[in-house]
């Protein structure tokens, strides 16, 4: 499928949707305006801030950050991380440098989101957590180890070195806390084209429409066993959940009546950590520039790979250097993305 996300196109008519950064920032920034600043400012106290995320001075072997390509104009790249605190960390607790999710916990989702300079679309590239990559100061390892070993700083440096794309902002969402948001939405609906069973979690999902509460939704995105393509299908599950939450937020009227949904907004902001340079005014400004975006203007991709293999007695995902370079070159320059294999792309 050829991606038109990097190409320029006029937003189509119809119901407008601004969906970005796992829905938390979505609701936060769109609610700003019309005298609601005082209300939203009060909620931002729940957002954690990761300090000095882009500082490489203490990272051994990280090198210099990639420069922003002048050809990209006002395009923006945001690294989104879904952290899983199943191991006992308290949701919302402050850690090193303001990082909410304690170091050492799992990083189950990594998405590089690209917003083109003309704000005509939002495209996201998922990087499987088991991707085998160079990590500054540590040699090669699974990419999710970067967060455990060095927090957001090392993770951002790893992603930037891998992609040669300069990351403008960092946003992390705690999945354990995110389930509260799903429950407050009354659950979400996800349609599957085949029935699935996860023997490890002892849960089954039906072919067709499934209604998930927060706990079941987390089991859905955590599933690793019983999937035809393993972690690759797991990434698609994560993408499907994010899209489903976006649709439910819209149907609940949150965008039109933010003052009626204080608990929902509070739960969303309480699951988030952002870099300390991502201010409320910056979020609001980006929101204003994306008012023409609809759910059909979203695209999810998975980074091109050559499949799986074994490294240091570990099952890992092997990236495709040639095709990866082509994709990230397009992101860096804000040009049309190269064609993707059907298995690498998913749209709502």
mmCIF file of C-alpha atoms in Angstrom:
data_model
loop_
_atom_site.group_PDB
_atom_site.id
_atom_site.type_symbol
_atom_site.label_atom_id
_atom_site.label_comp_id
_atom_site.label_asym_id
_atom_site.label_seq_id
_atom_site.Cartn_x
_atom_site.Cartn_y
_atom_site.Cartn_z
ATOM 1 C CA UNK A 1 0.000 0.000 0.000
ATOM 2 C CA UNK A 2 1.392 3.339 -0.991
ATOM 3 C CA UNK A 3 1.435 5.879 1.787
ATOM 4 C CA UNK A 4 -0.060 9.253 1.014
ATOM 5 C CA UNK A 5 0.557 10.398 4.563
ATOM 6 C CA UNK A 6 3.728 12.265 3.631
ATOM 7 C CA UNK A 7 2.085 13.659 0.494
ATOM 8 C CA UNK A 8 0.037 16.803 0.736
ATOM 9 C CA UNK A 9 -3.736 16.569 0.622
ATOM 10 C CA UNK A 10 -6.666 18.680 1.696
ATOM 11 C CA UNK A 11 -8.556 17.352 4.730
ATOM 12 C CA UNK A 12 -11.817 15.698 3.760
ATOM 13 C CA UNK A 13 -15.148 17.114 5.006
ATOM 14 C CA UNK A 14 -16.989 15.540 7.904
ATOM 15 C CA UNK A 15 -16.579 15.164 11.618
ATOM 16 C CA UNK A 16 -13.210 16.461 12.731
ATOM 17 C CA UNK A 17 -10.921 14.493 14.988
ATOM 18 C CA UNK A 18 -7.626 15.420 16.605
ATOM 19 C CA UNK A 19 -6.101 12.226 17.930
ATOM 20 C CA UNK A 20 -2.524 12.082 19.018
ATOM 21 C CA UNK A 21 -0.304 10.984 21.821
ATOM 22 C CA UNK A 22 -2.392 8.107 23.124
ATOM 23 C CA UNK A 23 -5.504 10.299 23.568
ATOM 24 C CA UNK A 24 -4.364 11.922 26.824
ATOM 25 C CA UNK A 25 -2.818 14.963 25.207
ATOM 26 C CA UNK A 26 -5.604 14.881 22.625
ATOM 27 C CA UNK A 27 -8.297 15.675 25.133
ATOM 28 C CA UNK A 28 -6.100 17.981 27.155
ATOM 29 C CA UNK A 29 -5.187 20.313 24.319
ATOM 30 C CA UNK A 30 -8.526 20.371 22.525
ATOM 31 C CA UNK A 31 -10.267 21.302 25.744
ATOM 32 C CA UNK A 32 -8.168 24.463 25.992
ATOM 33 C CA UNK A 33 -9.996 27.616 24.951
ATOM 34 C CA UNK A 34 -13.156 29.577 25.581
ATOM 35 C CA UNK A 35 -12.390 30.302 29.228
ATOM 36 C CA UNK A 36 -11.378 26.708 30.049
ATOM 37 C CA UNK A 37 -7.698 27.526 30.593
ATOM 38 C CA UNK A 38 -8.075 27.637 34.371
ATOM 39 C CA UNK A 39 -9.726 24.216 34.342
ATOM 40 C CA UNK A 40 -7.161 22.515 32.137
ATOM 41 C CA UNK A 41 -4.259 24.155 33.957
ATOM 42 C CA UNK A 42 -5.494 22.509 37.131
ATOM 43 C CA UNK A 43 -5.392 19.087 35.482
ATOM 44 C CA UNK A 44 -1.851 19.445 34.197
ATOM 45 C CA UNK A 45 -0.584 18.925 37.735
ATOM 46 C CA UNK A 46 -1.094 15.204 37.137
ATOM 47 C CA UNK A 47 1.303 15.136 34.190
ATOM 48 C CA UNK A 48 4.817 13.994 35.019
ATOM 49 C CA UNK A 49 7.804 15.717 33.455
ATOM 50 C CA UNK A 50 10.973 13.913 32.397
ATOM 51 C CA UNK A 51 13.871 16.308 32.786
ATOM 52 C CA UNK A 52 16.684 16.795 30.280
ATOM 53 C CA UNK A 53 15.394 14.030 28.012
ATOM 54 C CA UNK A 54 17.506 15.207 25.076
ATOM 55 C CA UNK A 55 20.729 15.757 27.042
ATOM 56 C CA UNK A 56 23.434 13.331 25.902
ATOM 57 C CA UNK A 57 26.289 14.736 27.952
ATOM 58 C CA UNK A 58 26.276 11.812 30.393
ATOM 59 C CA UNK A 59 25.627 9.060 27.858
ATOM 60 C CA UNK A 60 28.737 7.123 26.906
ATOM 61 C CA UNK A 61 29.127 6.711 23.147
ATOM 62 C CA UNK A 62 25.886 8.463 22.235
ATOM 63 C CA UNK A 63 27.486 11.040 19.934
ATOM 64 C CA UNK A 64 25.709 14.149 18.706
ATOM 65 C CA UNK A 65 21.978 14.415 18.138
ATOM 66 C CA UNK A 66 20.833 14.337 14.500
ATOM 67 C CA UNK A 67 20.144 17.795 13.116
ATOM 68 C CA UNK A 68 16.653 18.748 12.023
ATOM 69 C CA UNK A 69 16.384 18.736 8.226
ATOM 70 C CA UNK A 70 15.617 22.280 6.987
ATOM 71 C CA UNK A 71 13.487 20.767 4.215
ATOM 72 C CA UNK A 72 11.063 19.433 6.832
ATOM 73 C CA UNK A 73 9.835 22.902 7.775
ATOM 74 C CA UNK A 74 7.537 22.786 10.795
ATOM 75 C CA UNK A 75 7.116 19.000 10.765
ATOM 76 C CA UNK A 76 7.177 17.444 14.235
ATOM 77 C CA UNK A 77 8.320 14.034 15.448
ATOM 78 C CA UNK A 78 7.129 12.729 18.819
ATOM 79 C CA UNK A 79 8.395 9.566 20.500
ATOM 80 C CA UNK A 80 5.525 7.879 22.328
ATOM 81 C CA UNK A 81 6.222 5.140 24.850
ATOM 82 C CA UNK A 82 3.739 2.810 26.509
ATOM 83 C CA UNK A 83 5.315 1.616 29.753
ATOM 84 C CA UNK A 84 3.941 -1.354 31.621
ATOM 85 C CA UNK A 85 4.249 -1.283 35.422
ATOM 86 C CA UNK A 86 3.012 -4.805 36.066
ATOM 87 C CA UNK A 87 6.060 -5.468 38.208
ATOM 88 C CA UNK A 88 4.803 -3.368 41.084
ATOM 89 C CA UNK A 89 5.680 0.259 40.357
ATOM 90 C CA UNK A 90 3.016 2.665 41.466
ATOM 91 C CA UNK A 91 1.259 4.472 38.640
ATOM 92 C CA UNK A 92 2.085 8.143 38.758
ATOM 93 C CA UNK A 93 4.990 7.814 41.182
ATOM 94 C CA UNK A 94 7.921 10.081 40.437
ATOM 95 C CA UNK A 95 11.223 8.450 39.636
ATOM 96 C CA UNK A 96 14.647 9.554 38.446
ATOM 97 C CA UNK A 97 14.548 12.933 36.679
ATOM 98 C CA UNK A 98 10.769 13.090 37.001
ATOM 99 C CA UNK A 99 10.175 9.863 35.095
ATOM 100 C CA UNK A 100 6.865 8.512 36.390
ATOM 101 C CA UNK A 101 7.308 4.844 35.572
ATOM 102 C CA UNK A 102 10.155 3.400 37.610
ATOM 103 C CA UNK A 103 13.291 2.374 35.763
ATOM 104 C CA UNK A 104 13.578 -1.327 35.105
ATOM 105 C CA UNK A 105 9.964 -1.852 34.082
ATOM 106 C CA UNK A 106 8.859 -3.000 30.667
ATOM 107 C CA UNK A 107 8.495 -0.756 27.647
ATOM 108 C CA UNK A 108 5.782 -2.515 25.696
ATOM 109 C CA UNK A 109 5.069 0.098 23.057
ATOM 110 C CA UNK A 110 7.298 2.461 21.101
ATOM 111 C CA UNK A 111 5.801 4.698 18.423
ATOM 112 C CA UNK A 112 7.487 7.453 16.462
ATOM 113 C CA UNK A 113 4.671 9.798 15.460
ATOM 114 C CA UNK A 114 5.192 12.164 12.526
ATOM 115 C CA UNK A 115 3.120 15.300 12.031
ATOM 116 C CA UNK A 116 3.878 16.835 8.596
ATOM 117 C CA UNK A 117 4.572 20.527 8.252
ATOM 118 C CA UNK A 118 1.218 21.163 6.555
ATOM 119 C CA UNK A 119 -0.637 19.274 9.341
ATOM 120 C CA UNK A 120 -2.589 17.258 6.741
ATOM 121 C CA UNK A 121 -2.231 13.877 8.465
ATOM 122 C CA UNK A 122 -0.726 11.992 11.383
ATOM 123 C CA UNK A 123 1.432 8.934 10.698
ATOM 124 C CA UNK A 124 3.012 6.639 13.252
ATOM 125 C CA UNK A 125 5.722 3.987 13.077
ATOM 126 C CA UNK A 126 5.725 1.280 15.736
ATOM 127 C CA UNK A 127 9.082 -0.174 16.761
ATOM 128 C CA UNK A 128 8.695 -3.672 18.283
ATOM 129 C CA UNK A 129 10.172 -3.846 21.758
ATOM 130 C CA UNK A 130 12.355 -6.841 20.809
ATOM 131 C CA UNK A 131 14.033 -5.026 17.900
ATOM 132 C CA UNK A 132 17.771 -5.762 17.973
ATOM 133 C CA UNK A 133 19.565 -2.411 17.813
ATOM 134 C CA UNK A 134 22.747 -0.633 18.974
ATOM 135 C CA UNK A 135 22.280 1.029 22.375
ATOM 136 C CA UNK A 136 24.867 3.706 23.231
ATOM 137 C CA UNK A 137 27.351 2.429 25.795
ATOM 138 C CA UNK A 138 25.856 -1.072 25.850
ATOM 139 C CA UNK A 139 26.450 -2.645 22.457
ATOM 140 C CA UNK A 140 23.549 -4.364 20.700
ATOM 141 C CA UNK A 141 20.437 -5.391 22.598
ATOM 142 C CA UNK A 142 16.650 -5.337 22.471
ATOM 143 C CA UNK A 143 15.503 -1.734 22.161
ATOM 144 C CA UNK A 144 13.280 -1.900 25.236
ATOM 145 C CA UNK A 145 16.388 -2.412 27.363
ATOM 146 C CA UNK A 146 17.353 1.214 26.725
ATOM 147 C CA UNK A 147 14.616 2.541 28.997
ATOM 148 C CA UNK A 148 15.541 0.126 31.780
ATOM 149 C CA UNK A 149 19.239 0.914 31.543
ATOM 150 C CA UNK A 150 19.132 4.674 31.136
ATOM 151 C CA UNK A 151 15.603 6.040 31.286
ATOM 152 C CA UNK A 152 14.125 8.351 28.638
ATOM 153 C CA UNK A 153 17.540 9.890 27.858
ATOM 154 C CA UNK A 154 19.049 6.630 26.671
ATOM 155 C CA UNK A 155 15.869 5.568 24.886
ATOM 156 C CA UNK A 156 15.600 8.826 22.942
ATOM 157 C CA UNK A 157 19.297 8.674 22.020
ATOM 158 C CA UNK A 158 18.876 5.063 20.874
ATOM 159 C CA UNK A 159 15.892 5.895 18.675
ATOM 160 C CA UNK A 160 17.540 9.005 17.236
ATOM 161 C CA UNK A 161 20.739 7.127 16.421
ATOM 162 C CA UNK A 162 18.765 4.286 14.862
ATOM 163 C CA UNK A 163 16.510 6.462 12.706
ATOM 164 C CA UNK A 164 18.665 9.576 12.190
ATOM 165 C CA UNK A 165 15.406 11.456 12.904
ATOM 166 C CA UNK A 166 15.495 14.261 15.476
ATOM 167 C CA UNK A 167 12.855 13.712 18.143
ATOM 168 C CA UNK A 168 11.045 16.927 19.084
ATOM 169 C CA UNK A 169 9.062 15.645 22.062
ATOM 170 C CA UNK A 170 8.790 12.627 24.326
ATOM 171 C CA UNK A 171 5.528 11.289 25.792
ATOM 172 C CA UNK A 172 5.133 8.194 27.983
ATOM 173 C CA UNK A 173 1.846 6.651 29.072
ATOM 174 C CA UNK A 174 1.518 4.085 31.835
ATOM 175 C CA UNK A 175 -0.675 1.284 30.483
ATOM 176 C CA UNK A 176 -1.638 0.116 33.966
ATOM 177 C CA UNK A 177 -3.096 3.548 34.660
ATOM 178 C CA UNK A 178 -4.514 3.797 31.157
ATOM 179 C CA UNK A 179 -7.014 1.038 31.913
ATOM 180 C CA UNK A 180 -8.814 3.452 34.269
ATOM 181 C CA UNK A 181 -9.364 5.759 31.329
ATOM 182 C CA UNK A 182 -10.905 2.902 29.325
ATOM 183 C CA UNK A 183 -13.229 2.017 32.212
ATOM 184 C CA UNK A 184 -14.341 5.632 32.547
ATOM 185 C CA UNK A 185 -15.160 5.614 28.848
ATOM 186 C CA UNK A 186 -17.424 2.622 29.443
ATOM 187 C CA UNK A 187 -15.045 0.271 27.636
ATOM 188 C CA UNK A 188 -14.084 0.129 23.969
ATOM 189 C CA UNK A 189 -15.072 -2.005 20.990
ATOM 190 C CA UNK A 190 -12.501 -3.794 18.815
ATOM 191 C CA UNK A 191 -13.355 -5.975 15.825
ATOM 192 C CA UNK A 192 -11.212 -9.021 15.037
ATOM 193 C CA UNK A 193 -11.174 -11.011 11.825
ATOM 194 C CA UNK A 194 -10.437 -14.239 13.699
ATOM 195 C CA UNK A 195 -10.881 -15.704 17.180
ATOM 196 C CA UNK A 196 -7.804 -15.699 19.431
ATOM 197 C CA UNK A 197 -6.820 -17.523 22.602
ATOM 198 C CA UNK A 198 -3.981 -16.610 24.940
ATOM 199 C CA UNK A 199 -3.058 -19.714 26.973
ATOM 200 C CA UNK A 200 -0.716 -17.788 29.281
ATOM 201 C CA UNK A 201 -3.248 -15.153 30.327
ATOM 202 C CA UNK A 202 -6.108 -17.683 30.011
ATOM 203 C CA UNK A 203 -8.256 -15.335 27.971
ATOM 204 C CA UNK A 204 -10.042 -15.672 24.638
ATOM 205 C CA UNK A 205 -11.185 -13.063 22.128
ATOM 206 C CA UNK A 206 -14.033 -13.690 19.700
ATOM 207 C CA UNK A 207 -14.127 -13.194 15.967
ATOM 208 C CA UNK A 208 -16.082 -10.035 15.214
ATOM 209 C CA UNK A 209 -16.831 -7.234 17.667
ATOM 210 C CA UNK A 210 -15.417 -7.491 21.189
ATOM 211 C CA UNK A 211 -16.296 -5.103 24.004
ATOM 212 C CA UNK A 212 -13.352 -4.629 26.383
ATOM 213 C CA UNK A 213 -13.200 -3.060 29.819
ATOM 214 C CA UNK A 214 -9.858 -1.676 30.967
ATOM 215 C CA UNK A 215 -8.505 -4.929 32.412
ATOM 216 C CA UNK A 216 -9.461 -6.981 29.340
ATOM 217 C CA UNK A 217 -8.076 -4.324 26.991
ATOM 218 C CA UNK A 218 -4.712 -4.585 28.732
ATOM 219 C CA UNK A 219 -4.751 -8.365 28.317
ATOM 220 C CA UNK A 220 -5.474 -7.809 24.642
ATOM 221 C CA UNK A 221 -2.454 -5.543 24.101
ATOM 222 C CA UNK A 222 -0.226 -7.703 26.310
ATOM 223 C CA UNK A 223 -0.987 -10.930 24.440
ATOM 224 C CA UNK A 224 2.118 -12.618 23.059
ATOM 225 C CA UNK A 225 1.049 -16.273 22.946
ATOM 226 C CA UNK A 226 -1.480 -17.609 20.475
ATOM 227 C CA UNK A 227 -0.848 -14.905 17.874
ATOM 228 C CA UNK A 228 -0.106 -16.070 14.310
ATOM 229 C CA UNK A 229 2.696 -13.506 13.895
ATOM 230 C CA UNK A 230 3.748 -13.163 17.519
ATOM 231 C CA UNK A 231 5.013 -9.711 18.470
ATOM 232 C CA UNK A 232 4.097 -8.276 15.080
ATOM 233 C CA UNK A 233 0.414 -8.980 15.767
ATOM 234 C CA UNK A 234 0.915 -7.636 19.267
ATOM 235 C CA UNK A 235 1.983 -4.299 17.808
ATOM 236 C CA UNK A 236 -1.185 -4.237 15.674
ATOM 237 C CA UNK A 237 -3.266 -4.925 18.802
ATOM 238 C CA UNK A 238 -1.709 -1.878 20.441
ATOM 239 C CA UNK A 239 -2.522 0.236 17.397
ATOM 240 C CA UNK A 240 -6.116 -1.041 17.351
ATOM 241 C CA UNK A 241 -6.606 -0.178 21.027
ATOM 242 C CA UNK A 242 -5.309 3.368 20.588
ATOM 243 C CA UNK A 243 -7.641 3.918 17.661
ATOM 244 C CA UNK A 244 -10.592 2.450 19.588
ATOM 245 C CA UNK A 245 -9.963 4.789 22.522
ATOM 246 C CA UNK A 246 -9.816 7.722 20.121
ATOM 247 C CA UNK A 247 -13.180 6.791 18.631
ATOM 248 C CA UNK A 248 -14.779 6.367 22.056
ATOM 249 C CA UNK A 249 -13.443 9.722 23.264
ATOM 250 C CA UNK A 250 -15.099 11.312 20.255
ATOM 251 C CA UNK A 251 -18.416 9.506 20.755
ATOM 252 C CA UNK A 252 -18.509 10.543 24.428
ATOM 253 C CA UNK A 253 -18.540 14.203 23.405
ATOM 254 C CA UNK A 254 -15.347 14.970 25.300
ATOM 255 C CA UNK A 255 -14.145 17.289 22.552
ATOM 256 C CA UNK A 256 -17.335 19.360 22.726
ATOM 257 C CA UNK A 257 -17.974 19.287 26.481
ATOM 258 C CA UNK A 258 -14.646 19.006 28.324
ATOM 259 C CA UNK A 259 -15.994 20.542 31.530
ATOM 260 C CA UNK A 260 -18.400 17.613 31.923
ATOM 261 C CA UNK A 261 -15.659 15.002 31.912
ATOM 262 C CA UNK A 262 -13.297 15.990 34.693
ATOM 263 C CA UNK A 263 -12.678 12.462 35.957
ATOM 264 C CA UNK A 264 -11.901 11.199 32.466
ATOM 265 C CA UNK A 265 -9.507 14.033 31.751
ATOM 266 C CA UNK A 266 -7.878 13.590 35.124
ATOM 267 C CA UNK A 267 -7.275 9.889 34.572
ATOM 268 C CA UNK A 268 -5.709 10.580 31.188
ATOM 269 C CA UNK A 269 -3.297 13.206 32.448
ATOM 270 C CA UNK A 270 -2.362 11.107 35.475
ATOM 271 C CA UNK A 271 -1.026 8.366 33.193
ATOM 272 C CA UNK A 272 1.310 10.685 31.291
ATOM 273 C CA UNK A 273 4.923 11.798 31.436
ATOM 274 C CA UNK A 274 6.224 14.343 28.907
ATOM 275 C CA UNK A 275 9.575 16.020 28.302
ATOM 276 C CA UNK A 276 9.984 19.214 30.299
ATOM 277 C CA UNK A 277 9.996 21.304 27.122
ATOM 278 C CA UNK A 278 6.498 20.208 26.085
ATOM 279 C CA UNK A 279 4.455 23.012 27.618
ATOM 280 C CA UNK A 280 0.697 23.402 27.793
ATOM 281 C CA UNK A 281 0.869 26.296 25.347
ATOM 282 C CA UNK A 282 2.944 24.147 22.992
ATOM 283 C CA UNK A 283 0.356 21.390 23.131
ATOM 284 C CA UNK A 284 -2.446 23.868 22.535
ATOM 285 C CA UNK A 285 -0.620 25.391 19.574
ATOM 286 C CA UNK A 286 -0.150 22.002 17.954
ATOM 287 C CA UNK A 287 -3.793 21.185 18.611
ATOM 288 C CA UNK A 288 -4.928 24.350 16.877
ATOM 289 C CA UNK A 289 -2.884 23.504 13.794
ATOM 290 C CA UNK A 290 -4.450 20.025 13.565
ATOM 291 C CA UNK A 291 -8.130 20.906 13.676
ATOM 292 C CA UNK A 292 -8.692 19.555 10.163
ATOM 293 C CA UNK A 293 -7.490 16.060 11.006
ATOM 294 C CA UNK A 294 -9.970 13.168 11.096
ATOM 295 C CA UNK A 295 -9.635 9.579 12.210
ATOM 296 C CA UNK A 296 -9.275 8.554 8.554
ATOM 297 C CA UNK A 297 -6.187 10.784 8.322
ATOM 298 C CA UNK A 298 -4.321 8.466 10.687
ATOM 299 C CA UNK A 299 -1.987 5.684 9.668
ATOM 300 C CA UNK A 300 -0.040 3.157 11.708
ATOM 301 C CA UNK A 301 2.985 1.334 10.379
ATOM 302 C CA UNK A 302 5.418 -1.156 11.799
ATOM 303 C CA UNK A 303 9.105 -0.580 11.084
ATOM 304 C CA UNK A 304 10.268 -2.798 8.185
ATOM 305 C CA UNK A 305 11.936 -5.991 9.365
ATOM 306 C CA UNK A 306 13.401 -9.143 7.894
ATOM 307 C CA UNK A 307 11.641 -11.299 10.479
ATOM 308 C CA UNK A 308 12.872 -12.792 13.722
ATOM 309 C CA UNK A 309 16.071 -14.511 14.765
ATOM 310 C CA UNK A 310 18.328 -15.340 17.698
ATOM 311 C CA UNK A 311 20.970 -13.119 19.236
ATOM 312 C CA UNK A 312 22.800 -13.969 22.476
ATOM 313 C CA UNK A 313 20.300 -16.775 23.155
ATOM 314 C CA UNK A 314 17.381 -14.346 22.803
ATOM 315 C CA UNK A 315 14.546 -14.344 20.287
ATOM 316 C CA UNK A 316 14.686 -10.919 18.652
ATOM 317 C CA UNK A 317 13.182 -8.869 15.817
ATOM 318 C CA UNK A 318 15.647 -8.182 13.002
ATOM 319 C CA UNK A 319 15.275 -4.837 11.256
ATOM 320 C CA UNK A 320 15.632 -4.242 7.514
ATOM 321 C CA UNK A 321 18.408 -1.606 7.234
ATOM 322 C CA UNK A 322 17.729 -0.691 3.590
ATOM 323 C CA UNK A 323 13.976 -0.222 3.852
ATOM 324 C CA UNK A 324 14.255 1.350 7.300
ATOM 325 C CA UNK A 325 16.659 3.957 5.936
ATOM 326 C CA UNK A 326 14.228 4.808 3.128
ATOM 327 C CA UNK A 327 11.314 5.234 5.525
ATOM 328 C CA UNK A 328 13.193 7.323 8.057
ATOM 329 C CA UNK A 329 14.746 9.453 5.334
ATOM 330 C CA UNK A 330 11.195 10.352 4.241
ATOM 331 C CA UNK A 331 10.234 11.152 7.826
ATOM 332 C CA UNK A 332 13.332 13.268 8.308
ATOM 333 C CA UNK A 333 12.704 15.241 5.100
ATOM 334 C CA UNK A 334 8.900 15.311 5.498
ATOM 335 C CA UNK A 335 8.283 13.748 2.096
ATOM 336 C CA UNK A 336 5.959 10.982 0.888
ATOM 337 C CA UNK A 337 6.631 7.679 2.613
ATOM 338 C CA UNK A 338 7.748 4.665 0.539
ATOM 339 C CA UNK A 339 5.369 1.796 -0.096
ATOM 340 C CA UNK A 340 4.692 -0.565 2.794
ATOM 341 C CA UNK A 341 3.980 -4.269 2.731
ATOM 342 C CA UNK A 342 0.360 -5.094 3.655
ATOM 343 C CA UNK A 343 1.582 -6.682 6.891
ATOM 344 C CA UNK A 344 3.370 -3.475 7.898
ATOM 345 C CA UNK A 345 0.484 -1.017 7.763
ATOM 346 C CA UNK A 346 -2.844 -0.610 9.502
ATOM 347 C CA UNK A 347 -5.432 2.172 9.296
ATOM 348 C CA UNK A 348 -8.608 2.678 11.369
#
